[in-house]
Coordinates of C-alpha atoms in Angstrom, one line a residue:
M1 CA -16.8 -14.4 -63.3
K2 CA -19.2 -15.8 -61.3
I3 CA -21.2 -19.1 -62.5
P4 CA -23.8 -19.1 -59.7
F5 CA -24.3 -23.4 -60.2
L6 CA -20.8 -23.9 -59.5
G7 CA -20.7 -22.2 -56.3
N8 CA -17.3 -21.0 -54.5
R9 CA -14.8 -23.8 -54.6
R10 CA -12.3 -22.4 -52.1
E11 CA -10.6 -25.1 -50.7
E12 CA -7.0 -25.4 -48.3
P13 CA -4.1 -25.6 -50.7
G14 CA -3.3 -29.4 -51.1
A15 CA -6.7 -30.6 -49.8
H16 CA -7.6 -34.0 -51.8
D17 CA -10.6 -35.6 -51.8
A18 CA -9.3 -39.3 -50.9
E19 CA -12.1 -40.8 -51.8
G20 CA -12.1 -39.6 -55.5
I21 CA -8.5 -40.1 -55.7
A22 CA -8.7 -44.0 -54.8
E23 CA -11.3 -44.5 -57.6
L24 CA -9.2 -42.5 -60.1
L25 CA -5.9 -44.8 -58.7
A26 CA -7.9 -48.2 -59.1
E27 CA -8.9 -48.1 -62.4
C28 CA -5.8 -49.7 -64.0
E29 CA -7.0 -50.4 -67.3
L30 CA -3.9 -51.9 -68.7
L31 CA -3.2 -54.2 -66.1
R32 CA -7.0 -55.6 -66.0
H33 CA -6.6 -55.5 -69.7
Q34 CA -3.3 -58.1 -69.5
A35 CA -4.8 -59.9 -66.1
A36 CA -8.3 -60.9 -67.6
G37 CA -6.1 -61.9 -71.1
S38 CA -4.1 -64.5 -68.9
G39 CA -7.5 -65.7 -66.9
V40 CA -6.9 -63.7 -63.3
Q41 CA -9.5 -61.6 -62.1
L42 CA -8.3 -58.5 -60.4
D43 CA -10.6 -58.1 -57.3
D44 CA -8.2 -56.1 -55.0
T45 CA -7.4 -59.0 -52.7
V46 CA -3.7 -60.3 -51.8
A47 CA -4.8 -63.5 -53.6
S48 CA -5.3 -61.3 -57.1
L49 CA -1.6 -60.1 -56.3
E50 CA 0.0 -63.5 -55.9
A51 CA -1.6 -64.3 -59.3
L52 CA -0.1 -61.1 -61.2
D53 CA 3.3 -62.2 -59.6
Q54 CA 3.1 -65.8 -61.6
L55 CA 1.7 -63.8 -64.8
V56 CA 4.6 -64.7 -67.8
P57 CA 5.9 -61.3 -68.7
R58 CA 5.2 -60.9 -72.3
W59 CA 4.7 -56.8 -71.8
R60 CA 8.5 -56.6 -71.4
D61 CA 9.4 -56.7 -75.2
D62 CA 7.4 -53.6 -75.7
P63 CA 9.0 -50.4 -73.9
E64 CA 6.0 -48.4 -73.8
V65 CA 3.4 -51.2 -72.8
L66 CA 5.8 -52.1 -69.9
E67 CA 6.0 -48.3 -68.6
W68 CA 2.3 -48.1 -68.3
L69 CA 2.0 -51.5 -67.1
G70 CA 4.3 -50.7 -64.6
N71 CA 2.7 -47.6 -63.4
D72 CA -0.5 -49.6 -63.5
A73 CA 1.0 -52.5 -61.1
G74 CA 2.0 -50.2 -58.7
L75 CA -1.3 -48.4 -58.5
Y76 CA -3.2 -51.7 -58.3
L77 CA -1.0 -52.8 -55.4
G78 CA -1.6 -49.2 -54.0
T79 CA -5.4 -50.0 -54.2
V80 CA -4.9 -53.7 -52.1
I81 CA -3.1 -51.9 -49.5
V82 CA -5.4 -49.0 -49.1
R83 CA -8.5 -51.4 -49.1
T84 CA -7.2 -54.4 -46.9
V85 CA -4.7 -52.7 -44.5
P86 CA -6.3 -50.7 -41.2
G87 CA -4.9 -47.0 -41.4
A88 CA -3.6 -47.2 -45.0
V89 CA -4.8 -44.6 -47.4
W90 CA -3.1 -42.9 -50.3
G91 CA -1.3 -39.7 -50.5
I92 CA 0.5 -37.3 -53.0
R93 CA 3.8 -36.3 -53.0
A94 CA 4.7 -32.6 -53.3
D95 CA 6.1 -34.1 -56.5
G96 CA 2.9 -35.2 -57.7
Q97 CA 3.6 -39.4 -56.8
P98 CA 0.9 -41.1 -55.7
V99 CA 2.3 -42.9 -52.4
I100 CA 0.9 -45.0 -49.5
R101 CA 0.8 -43.8 -46.3
L102 CA 0.4 -46.0 -43.4
A103 CA -1.2 -44.7 -39.7
S104 CA 2.1 -44.9 -38.7
G105 CA 3.3 -42.1 -41.0
R106 CA 5.8 -44.5 -43.0
E107 CA 5.2 -43.8 -46.6
F108 CA 5.6 -46.4 -49.6
D109 CA 6.4 -45.5 -53.2
V110 CA 4.3 -48.3 -54.2
V111 CA 4.4 -47.2 -58.0
A112 CA 8.0 -47.6 -58.2
D113 CA 8.1 -50.9 -56.9
G114 CA 5.2 -52.1 -59.6
H115 CA 8.0 -50.2 -62.4
D116 CA 10.2 -52.8 -60.7
W117 CA 7.8 -55.7 -61.0
A118 CA 6.7 -54.9 -64.2
A119 CA 10.7 -54.7 -65.6
S120 CA 12.2 -58.1 -63.7
G121 CA 9.6 -59.6 -61.6
V122 CA 11.4 -58.2 -58.5
P123 CA 10.1 -57.7 -55.8
E124 CA 7.3 -59.6 -56.3
L125 CA 3.9 -57.4 -55.5
S126 CA 2.7 -60.1 -53.2
Q127 CA 6.1 -60.0 -51.4
V128 CA 5.4 -55.4 -50.7
Y129 CA 2.3 -56.3 -49.6
G130 CA 3.5 -58.9 -47.4
E131 CA 6.1 -55.7 -46.1
V132 CA 3.6 -53.0 -45.9
A133 CA 1.1 -55.1 -43.8
E134 CA 3.8 -55.9 -41.4
A135 CA 4.8 -52.3 -40.9

């Protein structure tokens, strides 16, 4: 079937639109809503990670919110890293998990860190950022 306005869309297997992926992963709607409700503005800075670390974790009583918020927290952490650490980019592992890749080749599963933060507060998001920025 040929549909002229779609054109030929042959892409290399595994090729990704890095900018499009970054924008999609930066949405973090639930986290942004929770943060705004507590007076925290998420502006993609390290200071906003520190502010998130100080939030009272009211979400821990709701397993569904906890799961989504943990995912969003990890994606937001990754967004801050990609936008502030030179050479950091989003990557997608073979299992579909988004990760941060540094120019050195090191990989960080920020979504797992976000889930840990949402569930227990450890590690702090700003602490993970510091570790990644030093790497």
